[in-house]
Amino acid sequence: MDDQPDIVEGLVAAGADPWRPVLAGWSPGRLSLAGPTPELFGVPEGQRGLNAAERAAVLEAKRLRAVLGDLYSDGLGLACVAGIDTREAIRRLDATPVEGTRLRTLQEEPWRGEDIDEQMRIIGVTTVPGGCIVAQPWGYAPQAPGVQERLSAGTVCYGMYANPKSGNQGSIVRNGIIEGWDLHPGGGPDPVDTATPEDVLLAYLYRHHAVAYACAWAGLRPTNARAVTGYPDTWAELPLHDHWKH
């Protein structure tokens, strides 16, 4: 829409109505108020602008996208968990901190000295405003159903795996129950047919920013990208069992 204003202006000149609601009550005109060209249409009499909560969401999206930047995320696994910190996440997962020479080797050359199975059990955990981020720069372990089910007890978790073959794959787990799988963070609202107005705004604000979307969906407000880029509060090793069972 407002990423191609010339096309939009042509459609309006041809008779298209930008203020006609088309998705969960949003019209293209009103949604454009949350984008980079809020002056594209102006707000005609009888139409309403953004409310206070929506304006706050727009400001937070600008901040969060800037903080995280354009992350190269291929192969990244992520779980954004609301309301718990690093210590509680590690306790829930029954994980063991990784320290010393083994940690230095992991940071300097991730695959040296470890077989693949061992490497896939090592995760980074970081407390951020709003909750914590569990990340694995090289794999999908944080998004495994068994991991998210434990992390989400009494709260909610948005998981993501940046699959190099098929793109970003998202999931929602609430209080141990999987509510959404094979979602598309950074794309359109999913599923479209049941999207709420909040879903539509979130998808629009974080299009093409999958990691920021995952954080925002869970209500996390990181102040830098280190939780995602491999400099977490704590490296920890998951216990040896099948975390894909649920």
PDB file of C-alpha atoms in Angstrom:
ATOM      1  CA  MET A   1       0.000   0.000   0.000  1.00  0.00           C
ATOM      2  CA  ASP A   2       2.017   3.017   1.200  1.00  0.00           C
ATOM      3  CA  ASP A   3       5.245   1.312   0.110  1.00  0.00           C
ATOM      4  CA  GLN A   4       4.104   2.122  -3.454  1.00  0.00           C
ATOM      5  CA  PRO A   5       2.240   5.449  -3.144  1.00  0.00           C
ATOM      6  CA  ASP A   6       2.248   6.095  -6.888  1.00  0.00           C
ATOM      7  CA  ILE A   7       0.256   2.915  -7.515  1.00  0.00           C
ATOM      8  CA  VAL A   8      -2.114   3.754  -4.678  1.00  0.00           C
ATOM      9  CA  GLU A   9      -2.726   7.235  -6.020  1.00  0.00           C
ATOM     10  CA  GLY A  10      -3.510   5.748  -9.410  1.00  0.00           C
ATOM     11  CA  LEU A  11      -6.056   3.367  -7.899  1.00  0.00           C
ATOM     12  CA  VAL A  12      -7.731   6.194  -5.995  1.00  0.00           C
ATOM     13  CA  ALA A  13      -7.868   8.306  -9.162  1.00  0.00           C
ATOM     14  CA  ALA A  14      -9.567   5.373 -10.883  1.00  0.00           C
ATOM     15  CA  GLY A  15     -12.284   5.344  -8.216  1.00  0.00           C
ATOM     16  CA  ALA A  16     -11.014   3.007  -5.491  1.00  0.00           C
ATOM     17  CA  ASP A  17     -12.197   3.909  -1.972  1.00  0.00           C
ATOM     18  CA  PRO A  18      -9.233   3.793   0.463  1.00  0.00           C
ATOM     19  CA  TRP A  19     -11.564   4.134   3.458  1.00  0.00           C
ATOM     20  CA  ARG A  20     -13.580   0.997   2.790  1.00  0.00           C
ATOM     21  CA  PRO A  21     -12.942  -1.557   5.592  1.00  0.00           C
ATOM     22  CA  VAL A  22     -11.389  -4.691   4.113  1.00  0.00           C
ATOM     23  CA  LEU A  23      -9.661  -6.616   6.928  1.00  0.00           C
ATOM     24  CA  ALA A  24     -10.826  -6.936  10.541  1.00  0.00           C
ATOM     25  CA  GLY A  25     -12.324  -3.447  10.360  1.00  0.00           C
ATOM     26  CA  TRP A  26      -9.208  -1.797   8.922  1.00  0.00           C
ATOM     27  CA  SER A  27      -9.381   0.214   5.722  1.00  0.00           C
ATOM     28  CA  PRO A  28      -6.251   0.901   3.645  1.00  0.00           C
ATOM     29  CA  GLY A  29      -6.607   4.585   4.487  1.00  0.00           C
ATOM     30  CA  ARG A  30      -6.718   4.100   8.238  1.00  0.00           C
ATOM     31  CA  LEU A  31      -3.931   1.513   8.190  1.00  0.00           C
ATOM     32  CA  SER A  32      -1.748   3.917   6.226  1.00  0.00           C
ATOM     33  CA  LEU A  33      -1.812   6.222   9.277  1.00  0.00           C
ATOM     34  CA  ALA A  34       0.418   3.643  10.991  1.00  0.00           C
ATOM     35  CA  GLY A  35       2.896   3.504   8.109  1.00  0.00           C
ATOM     36  CA  PRO A  36       5.708   5.613   6.675  1.00  0.00           C
ATOM     37  CA  THR A  37       3.366   7.908   4.725  1.00  0.00           C
ATOM     38  CA  PRO A  38       0.513   8.779   7.117  1.00  0.00           C
ATOM     39  CA  GLU A  39      -0.336  11.835   5.023  1.00  0.00           C
ATOM     40  CA  LEU A  40      -1.056   9.707   1.943  1.00  0.00           C
ATOM     41  CA  PHE A  41      -4.825  10.110   2.112  1.00  0.00           C
ATOM     42  CA  GLY A  42      -5.566  12.510   4.956  1.00  0.00           C
ATOM     43  CA  VAL A  43      -8.464  11.728   7.269  1.00  0.00           C
ATOM     44  CA  PRO A  44     -11.803  12.745   5.759  1.00  0.00           C
ATOM     45  CA  GLU A  45     -14.725  13.899   7.845  1.00  0.00           C
ATOM     46  CA  GLY A  46     -16.494  10.995   9.480  1.00  0.00           C
ATOM     47  CA  GLN A  47     -13.398   8.774   9.580  1.00  0.00           C
ATOM     48  CA  ARG A  48     -11.333   8.259  12.717  1.00  0.00           C
ATOM     49  CA  GLY A  49      -7.597   8.286  13.139  1.00  0.00           C
ATOM     50  CA  LEU A  50      -5.489   6.011  15.311  1.00  0.00           C
ATOM     51  CA  ASN A  51      -6.385   5.702  18.982  1.00  0.00           C
ATOM     52  CA  ALA A  52      -3.867   6.073  21.822  1.00  0.00           C
ATOM     53  CA  ALA A  53      -3.048   2.344  22.002  1.00  0.00           C
ATOM     54  CA  GLU A  54      -2.498   2.161  18.246  1.00  0.00           C
ATOM     55  CA  ARG A  55      -0.252   5.232  18.268  1.00  0.00           C
ATOM     56  CA  ALA A  56       1.782   3.681  21.095  1.00  0.00           C
ATOM     57  CA  ALA A  57       2.117   0.460  19.065  1.00  0.00           C
ATOM     58  CA  VAL A  58       3.416   2.454  16.089  1.00  0.00           C
ATOM     59  CA  LEU A  59       6.066   4.173  18.223  1.00  0.00           C
ATOM     60  CA  GLU A  60       7.154   0.886  19.815  1.00  0.00           C
ATOM     61  CA  ALA A  61       7.420  -0.760  16.401  1.00  0.00           C
ATOM     62  CA  LYS A  62       9.740   2.012  15.173  1.00  0.00           C
ATOM     63  CA  ARG A  63      11.891   1.609  18.275  1.00  0.00           C
ATOM     64  CA  LEU A  64      11.996  -2.185  18.171  1.00  0.00           C
ATOM     65  CA  ARG A  65      12.765  -2.397  14.450  1.00  0.00           C
ATOM     66  CA  ALA A  66      15.609   0.085  14.933  1.00  0.00           C
ATOM     67  CA  VAL A  67      16.993  -1.784  17.965  1.00  0.00           C
ATOM     68  CA  LEU A  68      17.020  -5.169  16.251  1.00  0.00           C
ATOM     69  CA  GLY A  69      18.026  -3.854  12.839  1.00  0.00           C
ATOM     70  CA  ASP A  70      18.129  -6.032   9.735  1.00  0.00           C
ATOM     71  CA  LEU A  71      19.124  -9.288  11.370  1.00  0.00           C
ATOM     72  CA  TYR A  72      20.441 -12.085   9.186  1.00  0.00           C
ATOM     73  CA  SER A  73      18.406 -14.840  10.753  1.00  0.00           C
ATOM     74  CA  ASP A  74      18.680 -17.932   8.537  1.00  0.00           C
ATOM     75  CA  GLY A  75      18.893 -20.974  10.812  1.00  0.00           C
ATOM     76  CA  LEU A  76      17.859 -19.019  13.925  1.00  0.00           C
ATOM     77  CA  GLY A  77      15.572 -20.606  16.488  1.00  0.00           C
ATOM     78  CA  LEU A  78      13.728 -18.356  18.925  1.00  0.00           C
ATOM     79  CA  ALA A  79      11.203 -18.516  21.746  1.00  0.00           C
ATOM     80  CA  CYS A  80       9.858 -15.232  23.121  1.00  0.00           C
ATOM     81  CA  VAL A  81       8.255 -15.861  26.516  1.00  0.00           C
ATOM     82  CA  ALA A  82       6.140 -13.345  28.403  1.00  0.00           C
ATOM     83  CA  GLY A  83       6.549 -12.742  32.113  1.00  0.00           C
ATOM     84  CA  ILE A  84       9.510 -14.945  33.111  1.00  0.00           C
ATOM     85  CA  ASP A  85      13.246 -14.281  33.394  1.00  0.00           C
ATOM     86  CA  THR A  86      16.410 -16.201  32.512  1.00  0.00           C
ATOM     87  CA  ARG A  87      16.596 -18.044  35.807  1.00  0.00           C
ATOM     88  CA  GLU A  88      12.999 -19.232  35.619  1.00  0.00           C
ATOM     89  CA  ALA A  89      13.338 -20.284  31.978  1.00  0.00           C
ATOM     90  CA  ILE A  90      16.373 -22.413  32.785  1.00  0.00           C
ATOM     91  CA  ARG A  91      14.561 -23.952  35.756  1.00  0.00           C
ATOM     92  CA  ARG A  92      11.516 -24.815  33.666  1.00  0.00           C
ATOM     93  CA  LEU A  93      13.672 -26.455  31.030  1.00  0.00           C
ATOM     94  CA  ASP A  94      15.821 -28.290  33.589  1.00  0.00           C
ATOM     95  CA  ALA A  95      18.782 -26.927  31.631  1.00  0.00           C
ATOM     96  CA  THR A  96      22.408 -26.789  32.779  1.00  0.00           C
ATOM     97  CA  PRO A  97      24.574 -23.655  32.346  1.00  0.00           C
ATOM     98  CA  VAL A  98      27.458 -24.043  29.892  1.00  0.00           C
ATOM     99  CA  GLU A  99      30.693 -22.378  31.010  1.00  0.00           C
ATOM    100  CA  GLY A 100      34.478 -22.408  30.702  1.00  0.00           C
ATOM    101  CA  THR A 101      36.412 -23.789  27.748  1.00  0.00           C
ATOM    102  CA  ARG A 102      33.357 -25.393  26.244  1.00  0.00           C
ATOM    103  CA  LEU A 103      31.572 -22.036  26.123  1.00  0.00           C
ATOM    104  CA  ARG A 104      34.576 -20.270  24.590  1.00  0.00           C
ATOM    105  CA  THR A 105      34.811 -22.915  21.881  1.00  0.00           C
ATOM    106  CA  LEU A 106      31.099 -22.572  21.189  1.00  0.00           C
ATOM    107  CA  GLN A 107      31.339 -18.798  20.782  1.00  0.00           C
ATOM    108  CA  GLU A 108      34.495 -18.836  18.666  1.00  0.00           C
ATOM    109  CA  GLU A 109      33.621 -21.716  16.339  1.00  0.00           C
ATOM    110  CA  PRO A 110      30.154 -23.124  17.023  1.00  0.00           C
ATOM    111  CA  TRP A 111      30.593 -26.551  15.437  1.00  0.00           C
ATOM    112  CA  ARG A 112      34.107 -27.395  16.635  1.00  0.00           C
ATOM    113  CA  GLY A 113      34.434 -30.035  19.339  1.00  0.00           C
ATOM    114  CA  GLU A 114      30.728 -30.892  19.486  1.00  0.00           C
ATOM    115  CA  ASP A 115      28.642 -33.408  17.601  1.00  0.00           C
ATOM    116  CA  ILE A 116      25.446 -32.097  16.046  1.00  0.00           C
ATOM    117  CA  ASP A 117      23.133 -33.602  18.675  1.00  0.00           C
ATOM    118  CA  GLU A 118      25.057 -31.944  21.508  1.00  0.00           C
ATOM    119  CA  GLN A 119      25.198 -28.625  19.700  1.00  0.00           C
ATOM    120  CA  MET A 120      21.438 -28.634  19.125  1.00  0.00           C
ATOM    121  CA  ARG A 121      20.824 -28.879  22.872  1.00  0.00           C
ATOM    122  CA  ILE A 122      22.722 -25.662  23.650  1.00  0.00           C
ATOM    123  CA  ILE A 123      20.610 -22.508  23.864  1.00  0.00           C
ATOM    124  CA  GLY A 124      21.067 -18.900  24.935  1.00  0.00           C
ATOM    125  CA  VAL A 125      18.672 -17.328  27.452  1.00  0.00           C
ATOM    126  CA  THR A 126      18.321 -13.591  28.099  1.00  0.00           C
ATOM    127  CA  THR A 127      16.038 -11.534  30.326  1.00  0.00           C
ATOM    128  CA  VAL A 128      14.483  -8.568  28.511  1.00  0.00           C
ATOM    129  CA  PRO A 129      11.765  -6.089  29.507  1.00  0.00           C
ATOM    130  CA  GLY A 130       8.518  -8.032  29.435  1.00  0.00           C
ATOM    131  CA  GLY A 131       9.969 -11.535  29.735  1.00  0.00           C
ATOM    132  CA  CYS A 132      12.829 -13.505  28.230  1.00  0.00           C
ATOM    133  CA  ILE A 133      14.221 -14.672  24.901  1.00  0.00           C
ATOM    134  CA  VAL A 134      15.474 -18.206  24.362  1.00  0.00           C
ATOM    135  CA  ALA A 135      17.585 -18.356  21.207  1.00  0.00           C
ATOM    136  CA  GLN A 136      19.773 -20.688  19.212  1.00  0.00           C
ATOM    137  CA  PRO A 137      21.595 -18.916  16.363  1.00  0.00           C
ATOM    138  CA  TRP A 138      22.200 -22.195  14.529  1.00  0.00           C
ATOM    139  CA  GLY A 139      19.078 -24.287  15.089  1.00  0.00           C
ATOM    140  CA  TYR A 140      15.427 -24.871  15.858  1.00  0.00           C
ATOM    141  CA  ALA A 141      15.593 -26.177  19.436  1.00  0.00           C
ATOM    142  CA  PRO A 142      13.830 -23.166  21.075  1.00  0.00           C
ATOM    143  CA  GLN A 143      10.788 -23.724  18.853  1.00  0.00           C
ATOM    144  CA  ALA A 144      10.507 -27.441  19.654  1.00  0.00           C
ATOM    145  CA  PRO A 145       7.037 -28.200  21.096  1.00  0.00           C
ATOM    146  CA  GLY A 146       8.428 -29.711  24.301  1.00  0.00           C
ATOM    147  CA  VAL A 147      10.572 -26.632  24.947  1.00  0.00           C
ATOM    148  CA  GLN A 148       7.751 -24.167  24.333  1.00  0.00           C
ATOM    149  CA  GLU A 149       5.256 -26.160  26.382  1.00  0.00           C
ATOM    150  CA  ARG A 150       7.523 -25.985  29.434  1.00  0.00           C
ATOM    151  CA  LEU A 151       8.370 -22.336  28.931  1.00  0.00           C
ATOM    152  CA  SER A 152       4.737 -21.279  28.465  1.00  0.00           C
ATOM    153  CA  ALA A 153       3.318 -22.680  31.723  1.00  0.00           C
ATOM    154  CA  GLY A 154       0.953 -19.982  33.027  1.00  0.00           C
ATOM    155  CA  THR A 155       1.958 -17.594  30.238  1.00  0.00           C
ATOM    156  CA  VAL A 156       2.393 -17.422  26.468  1.00  0.00           C
ATOM    157  CA  CYS A 157       5.267 -18.064  24.085  1.00  0.00           C
ATOM    158  CA  TYR A 158       5.827 -17.129  20.451  1.00  0.00           C
ATOM    159  CA  GLY A 159       8.333 -19.410  18.751  1.00  0.00           C
ATOM    160  CA  MET A 160      10.126 -18.922  15.463  1.00  0.00           C
ATOM    161  CA  TYR A 161      12.509 -20.871  13.268  1.00  0.00           C
ATOM    162  CA  ALA A 162      14.103 -19.151  10.283  1.00  0.00           C
ATOM    163  CA  ASN A 163      14.177 -22.196   8.039  1.00  0.00           C
ATOM    164  CA  PRO A 164      16.797 -21.622   5.317  1.00  0.00           C
ATOM    165  CA  LYS A 165      14.743 -23.782   2.913  1.00  0.00           C
ATOM    166  CA  SER A 166      11.177 -22.630   3.504  1.00  0.00           C
ATOM    167  CA  GLY A 167      11.349 -19.281   5.297  1.00  0.00           C
ATOM    168  CA  ASN A 168      10.234 -18.110   8.731  1.00  0.00           C
ATOM    169  CA  GLN A 169       7.998 -20.521  10.625  1.00  0.00           C
ATOM    170  CA  GLY A 170       6.104 -19.285  13.680  1.00  0.00           C
ATOM    171  CA  SER A 171       4.175 -20.899  16.513  1.00  0.00           C
ATOM    172  CA  ILE A 172       2.036 -19.868  19.471  1.00  0.00           C
ATOM    173  CA  VAL A 173       1.951 -21.891  22.684  1.00  0.00           C
ATOM    174  CA  ARG A 174      -0.183 -20.780  25.619  1.00  0.00           C
ATOM    175  CA  ASN A 175       0.018 -22.476  29.020  1.00  0.00           C
ATOM    176  CA  GLY A 176       1.449 -25.611  27.448  1.00  0.00           C
ATOM    177  CA  ILE A 177      -1.133 -25.795  24.655  1.00  0.00           C
ATOM    178  CA  ILE A 178      -0.176 -25.259  21.012  1.00  0.00           C
ATOM    179  CA  GLU A 179      -2.572 -22.663  19.574  1.00  0.00           C
ATOM    180  CA  GLY A 180      -0.833 -21.962  16.281  1.00  0.00           C
ATOM    181  CA  TRP A 181       1.765 -23.730  14.144  1.00  0.00           C
ATOM    182  CA  ASP A 182       3.414 -23.084  10.782  1.00  0.00           C
ATOM    183  CA  LEU A 183       2.625 -19.373  11.068  1.00  0.00           C
ATOM    184  CA  HIS A 184       4.434 -16.676   9.101  1.00  0.00           C
ATOM    185  CA  PRO A 185       6.001 -13.984  11.317  1.00  0.00           C
ATOM    186  CA  GLY A 186       6.886 -10.906   9.300  1.00  0.00           C
ATOM    187  CA  GLY A 187       4.195 -11.740   6.735  1.00  0.00           C
ATOM    188  CA  GLY A 188       0.488 -10.981   6.748  1.00  0.00           C
ATOM    189  CA  PRO A 189      -1.870 -11.710   9.654  1.00  0.00           C
ATOM    190  CA  ASP A 190      -2.274 -15.434  10.088  1.00  0.00           C
ATOM    191  CA  PRO A 191      -4.873 -16.851   9.861  1.00  0.00           C
ATOM    192  CA  VAL A 192      -6.499 -14.039   7.897  1.00  0.00           C
ATOM    193  CA  ASP A 193     -10.059 -15.252   8.354  1.00  0.00           C
ATOM    194  CA  THR A 194      -9.911 -14.974  12.152  1.00  0.00           C
ATOM    195  CA  ALA A 195      -7.511 -12.018  12.451  1.00  0.00           C
ATOM    196  CA  THR A 196      -8.368  -9.384  15.043  1.00  0.00           C
ATOM    197  CA  PRO A 197      -7.741  -5.656  14.517  1.00  0.00           C
ATOM    198  CA  GLU A 198      -4.685  -6.023  16.777  1.00  0.00           C
ATOM    199  CA  ASP A 199      -3.362  -8.895  14.631  1.00  0.00           C
ATOM    200  CA  VAL A 200      -3.683  -6.819  11.473  1.00  0.00           C
ATOM    201  CA  LEU A 201      -1.870  -3.820  12.951  1.00  0.00           C
ATOM    202  CA  LEU A 202       0.934  -5.971  14.365  1.00  0.00           C
ATOM    203  CA  ALA A 203       1.449  -7.740  11.036  1.00  0.00           C
ATOM    204  CA  TYR A 204       1.535  -4.405   9.202  1.00  0.00           C
ATOM    205  CA  LEU A 205       3.972  -2.752  11.593  1.00  0.00           C
ATOM    206  CA  TYR A 206       6.427  -5.667  11.521  1.00  0.00           C
ATOM    207  CA  ARG A 207       6.180  -6.835   7.910  1.00  0.00           C
ATOM    208  CA  HIS A 208       9.558  -8.223   6.799  1.00  0.00           C
ATOM    209  CA  HIS A 209      10.807  -8.058  10.419  1.00  0.00           C
ATOM    210  CA  ALA A 210      10.160 -11.580  11.714  1.00  0.00           C
ATOM    211  CA  VAL A 211      12.268 -11.407  14.887  1.00  0.00           C
ATOM    212  CA  ALA A 212      10.791  -8.063  15.912  1.00  0.00           C
ATOM    213  CA  TYR A 213       7.309  -9.461  15.255  1.00  0.00           C
ATOM    214  CA  ALA A 214       7.946 -12.472  17.518  1.00  0.00           C
ATOM    215  CA  CYS A 215       9.139 -10.183  20.317  1.00  0.00           C
ATOM    216  CA  ALA A 216       6.256  -7.758  19.900  1.00  0.00           C
ATOM    217  CA  TRP A 217       3.632 -10.504  19.777  1.00  0.00           C
ATOM    218  CA  ALA A 218       4.780 -11.746  23.190  1.00  0.00           C
ATOM    219  CA  GLY A 219       5.017  -8.213  24.594  1.00  0.00           C
ATOM    220  CA  LEU A 220       8.815  -8.230  24.865  1.00  0.00           C
ATOM    221  CA  ARG A 221      10.744  -4.961  24.562  1.00  0.00           C
ATOM    222  CA  PRO A 222      14.458  -5.770  24.149  1.00  0.00           C
ATOM    223  CA  THR A 223      16.801  -2.801  24.196  1.00  0.00           C
ATOM    224  CA  ASN A 224      19.444  -4.419  21.957  1.00  0.00           C
ATOM    225  CA  ALA A 225      19.921  -7.446  19.712  1.00  0.00           C
ATOM    226  CA  ARG A 226      22.408  -9.453  21.781  1.00  0.00           C
ATOM    227  CA  ALA A 227      19.841 -12.059  22.895  1.00  0.00           C
ATOM    228  CA  VAL A 228      19.386 -12.982  19.242  1.00  0.00           C
ATOM    229  CA  THR A 229      22.890 -12.552  17.868  1.00  0.00           C
ATOM    230  CA  GLY A 230      24.670 -14.926  20.226  1.00  0.00           C
ATOM    231  CA  TYR A 231      25.566 -12.908  23.352  1.00  0.00           C
ATOM    232  CA  PRO A 232      22.874 -13.995  25.835  1.00  0.00           C
ATOM    233  CA  ASP A 233      22.792 -13.708  29.615  1.00  0.00           C
ATOM    234  CA  THR A 234      23.412 -17.439  29.930  1.00  0.00           C
ATOM    235  CA  TRP A 235      24.273 -20.345  27.666  1.00  0.00           C
ATOM    236  CA  ALA A 236      22.605 -23.536  28.843  1.00  0.00           C
ATOM    237  CA  GLU A 237      22.250 -27.149  27.732  1.00  0.00           C
ATOM    238  CA  LEU A 238      18.877 -28.844  27.462  1.00  0.00           C
ATOM    239  CA  PRO A 239      18.511 -32.301  29.033  1.00  0.00           C
ATOM    240  CA  LEU A 240      18.897 -35.330  26.792  1.00  0.00           C
ATOM    241  CA  HIS A 241      15.433 -36.334  25.616  1.00  0.00           C
ATOM    242  CA  ASP A 242      13.088 -35.830  22.670  1.00  0.00           C
ATOM    243  CA  HIS A 243      11.872 -32.231  22.873  1.00  0.00           C
ATOM    244  CA  TRP A 244       9.652 -32.728  19.822  1.00  0.00           C
ATOM    245  CA  LYS A 245       7.229 -34.901  21.748  1.00  0.00           C
ATOM    246  CA  HIS A 246       4.112 -33.100  22.976  1.00  0.00           C
TER     247      HIS A 246
END
